[in-house]
Amino acid sequence: MQSEKEFLKGYKLSDYERPSVTADVAAFMISPQDKENYRRNPENKLLLLLVKRGGHPFKDCWALPGGFLQKGETIEQCALREIKEETNVLPASLMPVGVFSEPDRDPRGWIISNAYVSIISEESVRQVGMDDASDAQWFSVSFDRSGNGSYRLSLEYEDVRLCAVLAEEKTSFGKTAFRISDSGGLAFDHAAIIAQALTALRNEAKNFDTIFDFLPERFTLTALQKVQETIMNVSVLPANFRRMVSSYVEETDDYVRGEGHRPARLYTRKTIKEGST
Amino acid sequence: MQSEKEFLKGYKLSDYERPSVTADVAAFMISPQDKENYRRNPENKLLLLLVKRGGHPFKDCWALPGGFLQKGETIEQCALREIKEETNVLPASLMPVGVFSEPDRDPRGWIISNAYVSIISEESVRQVGMDDASDAQWFSVSFDRSGNGSYRLSLEYEDVRLCAVLAEEKTSFGKTAFRISDSGGLAFDHAAIIAQALTALRNEAKNFDTIFDFLPERFTLTALQKVQETIMNVSVLPANFRRMVSSYVEETDDYVRGEGHRPARLYTRKTIKEGST
DNA sequence: CAAATAGTGTCTCTAAGACAATATCAC
DNA sequence: GTGATATTGTCTTAGAGACACTATTTG
C-alpha cells in the first residue's frame, strides 16, 4: 500500500499534452468628451483598451490585452498584471466573463483564454498619462442589435474603425453567447469576447456595486447617473435615479462650483451596506 | 519580412511551462423524499453528485466529478463528458461558476480547475438507474450562514457526513468568493467550489430560466414551486408563485390524479418568450 | 435676465406580498 | 364528511416611472 507522500514523489503530470492558458481583459473606462458649451455638462464615452499586435499571428491587428498564465500566479493575478503592463494602472475591479476554449481559436495551437472585464477610472489613467505613440489605445465602443439576433460592435480610435458583426446564441440558464459573423479585423475570437464582456458589464451596471469604480472617490450624482446611462444606453429621470441610488451614497459638505449653473454636491460611496441584522 | 504562414510553420508553443486544465462539475438534482402520508405531497431534497476518489491524492475522499481537458474539445464539452461518464446522463444545462487557479490547490502540481454548475433532472437519473455500489453517489446538501460571514456546508449520503466551514470574501462587482476554514474531508479546494456553485445556483433560481431543467417536460406548478423553494430555501405563497410564473408556462389538458386531493394540471415550459417587438 | 443643471415633492402604475375563499379529489 | 392540495380573486404595499416645480449659479 502506497502512502500519499510516496505517491506524489513518483507522480508525473507530463503524460498528457497540456494547453497554454491566457488571460484576456476587456478593460473599460468612461471618459468625458469636450463640452459643447461653457455651461453644459460634458457627454461621456465608453472606452475599451485595445493593443496593436506587433508580431504574428494577426500582425498589426488590434486585440484585447492579455498574456500567458505564468507559474505561481492565479489567473486573476495574470489578468491584473497584463493590464498594469499596458496602462501602468491597477484596475479597480475584475470580473470573469467566460472561458474561450474552441480548439482552433488560435492559429498558434492549443490556447485557451480566460476572459475578464475590468473597470479603470478615468482619473487614474489621467494621472499616469497616456503615450499617444503606444501600441495600446482606448477605443470608443458601440454595441447594438441590428435586428434578428444579430449584433454590431463598433470600435473607433482616431481614424481606425473596426466593425464586427455577431450572432446571438442562447445557452442554458438563460445566458447568451456570441458567434462571430465578421470579426471586423479584430484578432482571434476577440470580437466575441468583447461582445460577451459588454453584455456582462451592462448586466452588472444595473446594480450599484459596479458603476462607482469608473469614478474618483468623490463624485456628483449626475456624474454617476451619466456613467450608468453611458454603459446601459438607457436614460432615467434624475429624480428617480437619485431615489434609487440614495441608499448607496453618502453626502459630503463639498460642492463642484464654477460650471455656469447650480453647484452639485459631492458624494462618496457608502461603505457599510444596510440589511444585515 | 515573414508572412503569417511562414511564422506559424516555425512557431513552437513549448517554450513556456503550461498548466494542466480540468473541468469540475457540481451536478445538482432535486429528488422527492418518501411521503409522510398517503395524500400529502412529498418533500424535496437538493442533491449533489460526489465521487469517491480511488487513488492518491486525497484517496478515499469525496470530490466533485471532473477530469482533464483533452485536446480537440472545449472545456464545456469536457465538463459534459465527465458527467456523462459518471451518471450516464447528459445534463440539461451547464453554467460556468469560476476558475480556480491557486498555484498550490492541487498537490500533484500546477492544475487549474474550471468549475461548472449542471442541472440533471430526477427523471433522467431514474431512467438509467443508479448503481448503489458505484463510486459516484448523490449527497443531500445544506448550506447556511452560521453568522459573522461564516458558512457551513453539509453533505450527507447514508452514513457519510461531510461538514465544511467556509469564510465569505467580498470581491469586486459585489460578488462573493469563499475561503476554506475546514474542508470537512472534501478533496482539494472542492468545498469552496461547491459553495461558489451553490451561491450561483441560488442566484439563478430566482429567474425562471433555470428551474425547469430539474423537472420532466410536463410538470405541475406546485412541483415547480417546490423546486424553487428547495434551492433558495425560502417559501412563497402559491397564489403569488402562480402569478409570477404564469408567463413562462403553458397549460396542457392533462392532470395528475390519484393523489388523495384535487388533481393538479400539468404544464409545459413556454418556448416563445414574450417581449420581442 | 437667460441658460443651464441641481434638487425636491408627489401622483400614478405595476408587480409582489398577504389573505380569504372556493374547487376537487381519495379515503 | 375529513384532510389534503389546487386554483382564483382581491386588498395592500413598496418601488419604479412621469412630471411639475423650486433653487442656484455664470455670463
Coordinates of C-alpha atoms (C1' of nucleotides) in Angstrom, one line a residue:
Chain A
M1 CA 0.0 0.0 0.0
Q2 CA 1.3 3.3 -1.1
S3 CA 1.1 6.4 1.1
E4 CA 0.1 9.8 -0.3
K5 CA 3.6 11.1 0.1
E6 CA 5.1 8.2 -1.8
F7 CA 2.6 8.6 -4.5
L8 CA 3.3 12.3 -5.0
K9 CA 7.0 11.7 -5.1
G10 CA 6.6 9.4 -8.1
Y11 CA 3.8 11.3 -9.7
K12 CA 4.3 12.9 -13.1
L13 CA 1.8 15.2 -14.7
S14 CA 3.5 15.3 -18.1
D15 CA 1.9 12.2 -19.6
Y16 CA -0.9 14.3 -21.2
E17 CA -0.5 17.2 -23.6
R18 CA -1.5 20.4 -21.9
P19 CA -2.9 23.6 -23.3
S20 CA -1.5 27.1 -23.0
V21 CA -3.6 29.3 -20.8
T22 CA -4.0 33.0 -21.2
A23 CA -6.0 35.8 -19.5
D24 CA -7.5 38.4 -21.9
V25 CA -9.0 41.5 -20.4
A26 CA -11.7 43.9 -21.6
A27 CA -10.7 47.0 -19.7
F28 CA -13.3 49.7 -19.8
M29 CA -13.1 53.4 -18.9
I30 CA -15.6 56.2 -19.2
S31 CA -14.2 59.5 -20.4
P32 CA -15.9 62.9 -20.6
Q33 CA -15.9 64.4 -24.1
D34 CA -15.3 68.1 -24.8
K35 CA -18.1 70.4 -23.7
E36 CA -20.4 71.7 -26.4
N37 CA -20.9 74.8 -24.4
Y38 CA -19.3 76.5 -21.5
R39 CA -22.1 75.8 -19.1
R40 CA -23.2 72.4 -20.4
N41 CA -22.2 69.2 -18.7
P42 CA -19.9 67.0 -20.9
E43 CA -21.1 63.9 -22.7
N44 CA -19.5 60.6 -21.8
K45 CA -18.0 57.9 -23.9
L46 CA -17.4 54.3 -23.1
L47 CA -13.8 53.3 -24.0
L48 CA -12.2 49.9 -24.4
L49 CA -8.4 49.3 -24.3
L50 CA -7.0 47.5 -27.4
V51 CA -3.5 46.7 -28.2
K52 CA -2.0 46.6 -31.7
R53 CA -0.2 43.3 -32.3
G54 CA 3.4 43.7 -33.2
G55 CA 4.0 40.1 -34.3
H56 CA 2.3 37.2 -36.0
P57 CA -0.3 35.9 -35.9
F58 CA -2.8 38.7 -36.7
K59 CA 0.2 41.1 -37.0
D60 CA -1.0 44.7 -37.0
C61 CA -4.5 43.7 -35.9
W62 CA -6.0 45.1 -32.8
A63 CA -6.6 42.7 -29.9
L64 CA -7.5 42.7 -26.2
P65 CA -4.6 43.0 -23.9
G66 CA -3.6 39.6 -22.4
G67 CA -0.9 37.1 -22.0
F68 CA 0.1 33.7 -20.8
L69 CA -0.5 32.5 -17.3
Q70 CA 2.8 32.2 -15.5
K71 CA 3.7 29.6 -12.9
G72 CA 3.0 30.7 -9.4
E73 CA 0.2 33.2 -10.1
T74 CA -3.5 32.9 -10.3
I75 CA -5.4 33.7 -13.4
E76 CA -6.8 36.9 -11.8
Q77 CA -3.3 38.0 -10.9
C78 CA -2.3 37.3 -14.5
A79 CA -5.1 39.5 -15.8
L80 CA -4.3 42.3 -13.5
R81 CA -0.6 42.1 -14.4
E82 CA -1.3 42.3 -18.1
I83 CA -3.4 45.5 -17.6
K84 CA -0.8 47.0 -15.4
E85 CA 1.8 46.3 -18.0
E86 CA -0.2 48.1 -20.7
T87 CA -1.6 51.0 -18.8
N88 CA 0.6 51.4 -15.7
V89 CA -2.7 51.4 -13.8
L90 CA -4.0 48.7 -11.4
P91 CA -7.7 48.3 -12.2
A92 CA -10.3 48.9 -9.5
S93 CA -12.2 45.7 -10.3
L94 CA -12.1 42.5 -12.2
M95 CA -14.9 40.1 -13.2
P96 CA -14.8 36.8 -15.0
V97 CA -16.7 36.8 -18.3
G98 CA -16.1 33.3 -19.6
V99 CA -13.6 30.7 -20.9
F100 CA -13.0 30.5 -24.6
S101 CA -11.6 27.1 -25.4
E102 CA -12.5 26.3 -29.0
P103 CA -9.6 24.1 -30.1
D104 CA -8.9 26.1 -33.3
R105 CA -9.4 29.6 -31.8
D106 CA -5.7 30.4 -32.0
P107 CA -3.6 29.5 -35.1
R108 CA -0.5 29.1 -32.9
G109 CA -2.0 26.0 -31.3
W110 CA -4.0 24.9 -28.3
I111 CA -4.5 28.0 -26.3
I112 CA -7.5 28.7 -24.1
S113 CA -8.4 32.1 -23.0
N114 CA -9.9 33.3 -19.7
A115 CA -11.7 36.5 -20.3
Y116 CA -12.3 39.2 -17.8
V117 CA -14.0 42.6 -17.6
S118 CA -12.1 45.2 -15.7
I119 CA -13.0 48.8 -14.8
I120 CA -10.4 51.6 -14.8
S121 CA -11.2 55.0 -13.5
E122 CA -10.6 57.9 -15.9
E123 CA -8.9 59.7 -13.1
S124 CA -6.2 57.0 -12.6
V125 CA -5.5 56.9 -16.3
R126 CA -5.1 60.7 -16.5
Q127 CA -2.7 60.6 -13.6
V128 CA -0.2 58.3 -15.2
G129 CA -0.7 59.9 -18.6
M130 CA -1.1 58.1 -21.9
D131 CA 1.5 57.6 -24.5
D132 CA 0.0 58.5 -27.9
A133 CA 2.5 56.5 -29.8
S134 CA 2.0 53.4 -27.7
D135 CA 0.6 50.2 -29.2
A136 CA -2.2 50.4 -26.6
Q137 CA -5.1 52.8 -27.2
W138 CA -8.5 53.5 -25.9
F139 CA -11.3 52.8 -28.5
S140 CA -14.8 54.2 -28.2
V141 CA -17.4 51.4 -28.1
S142 CA -20.8 51.0 -29.5
F143 CA -22.7 47.7 -29.4
D144 CA -26.2 47.4 -30.7
R145 CA -28.5 44.8 -32.0
S146 CA -29.2 45.1 -35.7
G147 CA -32.3 43.0 -35.7
N148 CA -32.9 39.3 -36.0
G149 CA -30.5 38.2 -33.3
S150 CA -27.6 39.9 -35.0
Y151 CA -25.3 42.4 -33.2
R152 CA -23.0 45.1 -34.5
L153 CA -19.9 46.0 -32.5
S154 CA -18.1 49.2 -33.5
L155 CA -14.7 50.3 -32.1
E156 CA -13.2 53.7 -33.0
Y157 CA -9.9 55.4 -32.3
E158 CA -8.9 58.4 -34.4
D159 CA -9.1 57.1 -38.0
V160 CA -9.1 53.5 -37.1
R161 CA -12.6 52.0 -37.3
L162 CA -13.3 48.3 -36.5
C163 CA -16.7 47.0 -37.1
A164 CA -17.6 43.4 -36.2
V165 CA -20.9 41.5 -36.7
L166 CA -22.0 38.8 -34.3
A167 CA -24.9 36.4 -34.0
E168 CA -26.6 35.7 -30.7
E169 CA -26.6 32.2 -29.4
K170 CA -28.8 31.1 -26.5
T171 CA -27.1 28.8 -23.9
S172 CA -28.6 27.3 -20.8
F173 CA -29.5 29.3 -17.7
G174 CA -31.0 32.0 -20.0
K175 CA -27.5 33.2 -20.8
T176 CA -26.4 34.3 -24.3
A177 CA -23.1 33.8 -26.2
F178 CA -22.0 35.2 -29.5
R179 CA -20.7 33.7 -32.7
I180 CA -18.6 35.8 -35.0
S181 CA -20.1 36.5 -38.4
D182 CA -17.5 39.2 -39.2
S183 CA -14.5 39.8 -37.0
G184 CA -14.1 43.3 -38.3
G185 CA -10.4 42.9 -38.3
L186 CA -10.1 42.1 -34.6
A187 CA -7.6 39.4 -33.8
F188 CA -8.5 35.8 -32.8
D189 CA -12.1 35.5 -31.4
H190 CA -11.7 38.7 -29.6
A191 CA -14.8 40.2 -31.2
A192 CA -16.9 37.5 -29.4
I193 CA -15.1 38.1 -26.2
I194 CA -15.7 41.8 -26.3
A195 CA -19.4 41.2 -27.0
Q196 CA -19.6 38.8 -24.1
A197 CA -17.8 41.3 -21.9
L198 CA -20.1 44.2 -22.8
T199 CA -23.1 42.1 -22.2
A200 CA -21.8 41.2 -18.7
L201 CA -20.9 44.8 -18.0
R202 CA -24.3 46.0 -19.0
N203 CA -25.9 43.5 -16.8
E204 CA -23.8 44.4 -13.8
A205 CA -24.3 48.2 -14.3
K206 CA -27.9 47.8 -13.2
N207 CA -26.9 47.2 -9.6
F208 CA -24.9 49.8 -7.7
D209 CA -21.9 47.7 -6.9
T210 CA -20.2 48.3 -10.2
I211 CA -20.6 51.8 -11.5
F212 CA -18.6 53.6 -8.7
D213 CA -15.4 52.1 -9.9
F214 CA -15.5 54.3 -13.0
L215 CA -15.4 57.5 -10.9
P216 CA -13.0 59.0 -8.3
E217 CA -13.6 58.8 -4.6
R218 CA -15.9 61.8 -4.6
F219 CA -18.4 62.4 -7.4
T220 CA -21.7 64.2 -8.2
L221 CA -24.8 62.2 -8.5
T222 CA -25.3 63.4 -12.1
A223 CA -21.8 62.1 -13.0
L224 CA -22.8 58.7 -11.5
Q225 CA -26.0 58.7 -13.5
K226 CA -24.2 59.5 -16.7
V227 CA -21.9 56.6 -16.1
Q228 CA -24.8 54.2 -15.8
E229 CA -26.6 55.7 -18.8
T230 CA -23.4 55.5 -20.9
I231 CA -23.0 51.8 -20.2
M232 CA -26.6 50.7 -20.4
N233 CA -27.6 53.0 -23.2
V234 CA -30.9 53.9 -21.4
S235 CA -31.8 57.1 -19.6
V236 CA -33.6 57.6 -16.3
L237 CA -35.2 60.7 -14.9
P238 CA -32.8 62.4 -12.5
A239 CA -35.3 62.4 -9.7
N240 CA -35.8 58.7 -9.9
F241 CA -32.1 57.9 -10.2
R242 CA -31.4 59.9 -7.1
R243 CA -34.0 58.0 -5.2
M244 CA -32.7 54.6 -6.3
V245 CA -29.0 55.4 -5.5
S246 CA -29.7 57.2 -2.3
S247 CA -29.0 54.3 0.0
Y248 CA -25.6 53.6 -1.6
V249 CA -24.1 57.0 -1.3
E250 CA -23.2 59.4 1.5
E251 CA -23.2 63.2 1.3
T252 CA -20.1 65.3 1.7
D253 CA -20.1 69.0 2.6
D254 CA -18.3 70.0 -0.7
Y255 CA -19.7 71.2 -4.0
V256 CA -18.4 71.5 -7.5
R257 CA -18.5 75.2 -8.4
G258 CA -17.8 77.3 -11.4
E259 CA -19.7 75.4 -14.0
G260 CA -22.2 78.1 -15.0
H261 CA -25.0 76.5 -13.2
R262 CA -26.1 75.5 -9.7
P263 CA -23.2 73.8 -7.8
A264 CA -23.6 70.0 -7.4
R265 CA -22.9 68.3 -4.1
L266 CA -20.1 65.7 -3.9
Y267 CA -21.0 62.3 -2.6
T268 CA -18.9 59.3 -1.6
R269 CA -19.8 55.6 -1.8
K270 CA -21.4 54.3 1.3
T271 CA -19.2 51.6 2.7
I272 CA -21.5 49.9 5.2
K273 CA -24.3 48.1 3.4
E274 CA -27.7 48.0 5.0
G275 CA -29.8 44.9 5.5
S276 CA -27.6 43.0 8.0
T277 CA -29.5 42.0 11.1
Chain B
M1 CA 9.6 40.2 -43.9
Q2 CA 7.9 37.0 -42.7
S3 CA 4.4 36.1 -43.7
E4 CA 2.0 34.8 -41.2
K5 CA 2.1 31.3 -42.8
E6 CA 5.8 31.1 -42.5
F7 CA 5.7 32.4 -39.0
L8 CA 3.2 29.7 -37.9
K9 CA 5.3 27.0 -39.6
G10 CA 8.2 27.7 -37.4
Y11 CA 6.3 28.6 -34.3
K12 CA 6.6 26.5 -31.1
L13 CA 4.4 26.9 -28.1
S14 CA 6.5 24.7 -25.9
D15 CA 8.9 27.3 -24.6
Y16 CA 6.8 28.0 -21.5
E17 CA 5.7 25.6 -18.9
R18 CA 1.9 25.0 -19.2
P19 CA -0.6 24.1 -16.5
S20 CA -2.9 21.1 -16.7
V21 CA -6.5 22.2 -17.1
T22 CA -9.5 20.4 -15.6
A23 CA -13.3 20.8 -15.6
D24 CA -15.0 20.1 -12.3
V25 CA -18.8 19.9 -12.2
A26 CA -21.2 20.5 -9.4
A27 CA -24.2 18.5 -10.7
F28 CA -27.4 19.1 -8.9
M29 CA -30.6 17.1 -8.8
I30 CA -33.8 17.5 -6.9
S31 CA -35.4 14.4 -5.6
P32 CA -38.7 13.8 -3.9
Q33 CA -38.5 12.1 -0.5
D34 CA -40.9 9.5 0.9
K35 CA -44.4 10.8 1.6
E36 CA -45.2 11.2 5.2
N37 CA -48.8 10.5 4.5
Y38 CA -50.7 8.9 1.6
R39 CA -52.3 12.2 0.5
R40 CA -49.6 14.6 1.3
N41 CA -47.2 15.9 -1.3
P42 CA -43.6 14.7 -0.9
E43 CA -40.8 16.9 0.4
N44 CA -37.8 17.6 -1.9
K45 CA -34.2 17.3 -1.3
L46 CA -31.4 19.1 -3.2
L47 CA -28.7 16.5 -4.1
L48 CA -25.1 16.9 -5.3
L49 CA -23.1 14.3 -7.2
L50 CA -19.8 13.4 -5.5
V51 CA -17.2 10.8 -6.5
K52 CA -15.1 8.8 -4.1
R53 CA -11.5 9.1 -5.1
G54 CA -9.9 5.7 -5.8
G55 CA -6.3 6.9 -5.9
H56 CA -3.9 9.4 -4.4
P57 CA -4.0 12.2 -3.7
F58 CA -7.0 12.5 -1.3
K59 CA -7.5 8.8 -1.7
D60 CA -11.0 7.7 -0.4
C61 CA -12.1 11.3 0.0
W62 CA -15.1 12.6 -1.8
A63 CA -14.7 15.0 -4.7
L64 CA -16.6 16.7 -7.5
P65 CA -16.6 14.7 -10.7
G66 CA -14.2 16.2 -13.2
G67 CA -11.2 15.5 -15.3
F68 CA -8.5 16.8 -17.6
L69 CA -9.3 18.8 -20.7
Q70 CA -8.5 16.7 -23.7
K71 CA -7.1 18.0 -27.0
G72 CA -9.8 18.8 -29.5
E73 CA -12.7 19.5 -27.1
T74 CA -13.9 22.7 -25.4
I75 CA -14.0 23.0 -21.7
E76 CA -17.8 22.8 -21.7
Q77 CA -17.6 19.5 -23.7
C78 CA -15.1 18.2 -21.2
A79 CA -17.5 19.0 -18.3
L80 CA -20.4 17.3 -20.0
R81 CA -18.3 14.3 -20.9
E82 CA -17.2 13.9 -17.2
I83 CA -20.8 14.0 -16.0
K84 CA -21.9 11.6 -18.7
E85 CA -19.1 9.2 -17.7
E86 CA -20.2 9.2 -14.0
T87 CA -24.0 9.2 -14.4
N88 CA -24.7 8.0 -17.9
V89 CA -26.9 11.1 -18.2
L90 CA -26.3 14.2 -20.4
P91 CA -27.1 17.2 -18.2
A92 CA -29.9 19.6 -19.3
S93 CA -27.8 22.6 -18.6
L94 CA -24.3 23.9 -17.8
M95 CA -23.2 27.2 -16.3
P96 CA -19.7 28.4 -15.5
V97 CA -19.0 29.2 -11.9
G98 CA -15.4 30.3 -11.8
V99 CA -11.8 29.4 -12.4
F100 CA -9.8 28.1 -9.5
S101 CA -6.1 28.6 -10.2
E102 CA -4.3 29.0 -6.8
P103 CA -0.9 27.5 -7.6
D104 CA -0.9 25.1 -4.7
R105 CA -4.5 24.0 -4.9
D106 CA -3.5 20.5 -6.1
P107 CA -0.6 18.6 -4.5
R108 CA 0.1 16.9 -7.9
G109 CA 1.3 20.2 -9.3
W110 CA 0.1 23.0 -11.5
I111 CA -3.6 22.2 -12.2
I112 CA -6.3 24.8 -12.7
S113 CA -9.9 23.9 -12.4
N114 CA -12.8 25.3 -14.4
A115 CA -15.9 24.9 -12.3
Y116 CA -19.4 24.4 -13.6
V117 CA -22.9 24.0 -12.3
S118 CA -25.0 21.5 -14.0
I119 CA -28.7 20.5 -13.6
I120 CA -29.8 17.0 -14.0
S121 CA -33.5 16.0 -13.9
E122 CA -34.5 13.4 -11.4
E123 CA -36.5 11.7 -14.2
S124 CA -33.4 11.1 -16.4
V125 CA -31.4 9.7 -13.5
R126 CA -34.2 7.3 -12.6
Q127 CA -34.4 6.1 -16.1
V128 CA -30.8 5.0 -16.3
G129 CA -30.8 3.7 -12.8
M130 CA -28.1 4.2 -10.2
D131 CA -25.5 1.7 -9.1
D132 CA -25.5 1.7 -5.4
A133 CA -22.0 0.3 -5.2
S134 CA -20.7 2.9 -7.6
D135 CA -18.0 5.3 -6.5
A136 CA -20.4 8.1 -7.6
Q137 CA -23.3 9.0 -5.2
W138 CA -25.8 11.7 -4.7
F139 CA -25.4 13.7 -1.4
S140 CA -28.0 15.8 0.1
V141 CA -26.9 19.4 0.5
S142 CA -27.4 22.0 3.1
F143 CA -25.6 25.4 3.0
D144 CA -26.3 28.1 5.5
R145 CA -24.5 31.1 7.1
S146 CA -23.5 30.5 10.6
G147 CA -23.1 34.1 11.5
N148 CA -20.2 36.5 11.1
G149 CA -19.5 35.9 7.4
S150 CA -19.0 32.2 8.1
Y151 CA -20.8 29.5 6.2
R152 CA -21.4 25.8 6.9
L153 CA -21.7 23.3 4.1
S154 CA -23.1 19.9 5.0
L155 CA -23.2 16.9 2.6
E156 CA -24.9 13.6 3.6
Y157 CA -25.2 10.2 1.9
E158 CA -26.3 7.3 4.1
D159 CA -23.9 7.3 7.0
V160 CA -21.3 9.5 5.3
R161 CA -21.5 13.1 6.6
L162 CA -19.1 15.8 5.3
C163 CA -19.2 19.2 7.0
A164 CA -17.1 22.0 5.7
V165 CA -16.8 25.6 7.1
L166 CA -16.1 28.5 4.8
A167 CA -15.5 32.2 5.2
E168 CA -17.1 34.7 2.9
E169 CA -14.8 37.0 0.9
K170 CA -16.1 40.1 -1.0
T171 CA -14.6 40.5 -4.4
S172 CA -15.3 43.3 -6.9
F173 CA -18.6 43.8 -8.7
G174 CA -20.4 42.9 -5.5
K175 CA -19.6 39.2 -5.9
T176 CA -18.5 36.9 -3.1
A177 CA -16.0 34.1 -3.0
F178 CA -15.2 31.6 -0.3
R179 CA -12.1 30.6 1.6
I180 CA -12.0 27.2 3.2
S181 CA -11.7 27.2 7.0
D182 CA -12.4 23.5 7.3
S183 CA -12.6 21.3 4.2
G184 CA -14.7 18.7 6.1
G185 CA -12.9 15.9 4.4
L186 CA -13.6 17.0 0.8
A187 CA -10.8 16.7 -1.7
F188 CA -8.7 19.7 -2.9
D189 CA -10.5 23.0 -2.7
H190 CA -13.8 21.4 -3.7
A191 CA -15.6 22.7 -0.6
A192 CA -15.0 26.3 -1.9
I193 CA -16.1 25.3 -5.4
I194 CA -19.3 23.7 -4.1
A195 CA -20.0 26.8 -2.0
Q196 CA -19.5 29.0 -5.1
A197 CA -21.6 26.7 -7.2
L198 CA -24.5 26.8 -4.7
T199 CA -24.4 30.5 -4.5
A200 CA -24.5 30.8 -8.3
L201 CA -27.4 28.2 -8.4
R202 CA -29.4 30.1 -5.8
N203 CA -28.9 33.3 -7.6
E204 CA -30.1 31.8 -10.9
A205 CA -33.1 30.1 -9.4
K206 CA -34.7 33.4 -8.9
N207 CA -35.4 33.8 -12.6
F208 CA -37.4 31.2 -14.4
D209 CA -34.8 30.2 -17.0
T210 CA -33.2 27.7 -14.6
I211 CA -35.6 25.7 -12.5
F212 CA -37.4 23.9 -15.4
D213 CA -34.4 21.8 -16.0
F214 CA -34.9 19.9 -12.8
L215 CA -38.3 18.7 -13.9
P216 CA -39.6 16.5 -16.8
E217 CA -41.2 18.0 -19.8
R218 CA -44.6 18.2 -18.1
F219 CA -45.0 19.2 -14.5
T220 CA -47.4 20.7 -12.0
L221 CA -47.0 24.2 -10.8
T222 CA -46.7 23.0 -7.3
A223 CA -43.8 20.8 -8.2
L224 CA -42.1 23.8 -9.9
Q225 CA -42.6 25.9 -6.9
K226 CA -41.2 23.3 -4.6
V227 CA -38.1 23.1 -6.8
Q228 CA -37.5 26.8 -6.4
E229 CA -38.2 26.7 -2.6
T230 CA -35.8 23.8 -2.2
I231 CA -33.0 25.6 -3.9
M232 CA -33.5 29.1 -2.4
N233 CA -34.6 28.0 1.0
V234 CA -37.4 30.5 1.0
S235 CA -41.2 30.0 0.6
V236 CA -43.7 31.9 -1.5
L237 CA -47.5 31.8 -1.3
P238 CA -48.8 29.5 -4.0
A239 CA -51.1 32.2 -5.4
N240 CA -48.2 34.6 -5.9
F241 CA -45.9 32.0 -7.3
R242 CA -48.5 31.1 -9.9
R243 CA -48.9 34.7 -10.9
M244 CA -45.1 35.1 -11.3
V245 CA -44.6 32.0 -13.3
S246 CA -47.7 32.3 -15.5
S247 CA -46.0 33.9 -18.4
Y248 CA -43.3 31.2 -18.6
V249 CA -45.6 28.2 -18.8
E250 CA -48.3 26.8 -20.9
E251 CA -51.3 24.7 -19.9
T252 CA -51.9 21.2 -21.0
D253 CA -55.2 19.4 -20.8
D254 CA -53.8 16.6 -18.6
Y255 CA -54.0 16.3 -14.8
V256 CA -52.2 14.3 -12.2
R257 CA -54.8 12.1 -10.5
G258 CA -54.9 9.6 -7.6
E259 CA -53.1 11.7 -5.0
G260 CA -55.9 11.9 -2.5
H261 CA -56.6 15.5 -3.3
R262 CA -57.7 17.8 -6.1
P263 CA -55.9 16.8 -9.3
A264 CA -53.2 19.2 -10.5
R265 CA -53.0 20.4 -14.0
L266 CA -49.8 19.6 -16.0
Y267 CA -48.0 22.5 -17.6
T268 CA -45.1 22.7 -20.1
R269 CA -42.5 25.4 -20.4
K270 CA -43.4 28.2 -22.8
T271 CA -40.9 28.2 -25.6
I272 CA -41.6 31.5 -27.3
K273 CA -40.6 34.3 -24.9
E274 CA -42.6 37.5 -24.8
G275 CA -41.2 41.0 -25.2
S276 CA -39.8 40.8 -28.7
T277 CA -41.1 43.7 -30.8
Chain C
dC1 C1' -32.4 88.0 -17.2
dA2 C1' -31.2 83.7 -19.8
dA3 C1' -29.4 79.2 -19.9
dA4 C1' -28.2 75.5 -17.9
dT5 C1' -28.0 72.0 -14.1
dA6 C1' -29.2 70.6 -9.1
dG7 C1' -32.5 69.0 -6.3
dT8 C1' -37.5 68.1 -4.1
dG9 C1' -42.3 66.7 -3.9
dT10 C1' -46.0 63.9 -5.4
dC11 C1' -49.1 61.4 -8.4
dT12 C1' -49.6 57.0 -10.9
dC13 C1' -48.9 52.4 -12.1
dT14 C1' -47.3 47.9 -11.6
dA15 C1' -45.7 43.9 -9.5
dA16 C1' -45.0 41.4 -5.3
dG17 C1' -46.9 40.0 -0.7
dA18 C1' -50.9 38.7 2.2
dC19 C1' -55.0 36.6 2.8
dA20 C1' -59.6 34.8 2.0
dA21 C1' -62.4 31.8 -0.4
dT22 C1' -63.7 28.1 -3.5
dA23 C1' -62.9 23.5 -6.0
dT24 C1' -61.9 18.7 -6.2
dC25 C1' -60.3 14.6 -5.1
dA26 C1' -59.2 9.7 -2.1
dC27 C1' -60.4 7.6 1.6
Chain D
dG1 C1' -67.6 14.2 5.8
dT2 C1' -62.4 14.8 6.5
dG3 C1' -57.9 16.0 5.1
dA4 C1' -55.3 17.4 2.0
dT5 C1' -53.8 20.2 -2.3
dA6 C1' -55.3 23.1 -6.5
dT7 C1' -56.8 27.3 -8.1
dT8 C1' -58.8 32.0 -8.3
dG9 C1' -59.8 36.7 -6.6
dT10 C1' -58.8 40.8 -4.3
dC11 C1' -56.8 44.0 -0.9
dT12 C1' -52.4 46.1 0.5
dT13 C1' -47.9 47.9 -0.1
dA14 C1' -43.3 49.0 -1.9
dG15 C1' -40.9 50.7 -5.6
dA16 C1' -40.2 52.5 -10.3
dG17 C1' -41.6 55.9 -13.8
dA18 C1' -43.5 60.5 -15.0
dC19 C1' -43.9 65.1 -14.3
dA20 C1' -44.1 69.6 -12.2
dC21 C1' -41.8 72.7 -9.5
dT22 C1' -38.1 75.3 -7.0
dA23 C1' -33.0 76.5 -6.2
dT24 C1' -28.6 78.2 -7.7
dT25 C1' -25.1 79.5 -10.3
dT26 C1' -22.3 82.2 -14.5
dG27 C1' -22.2 85.3 -18.3

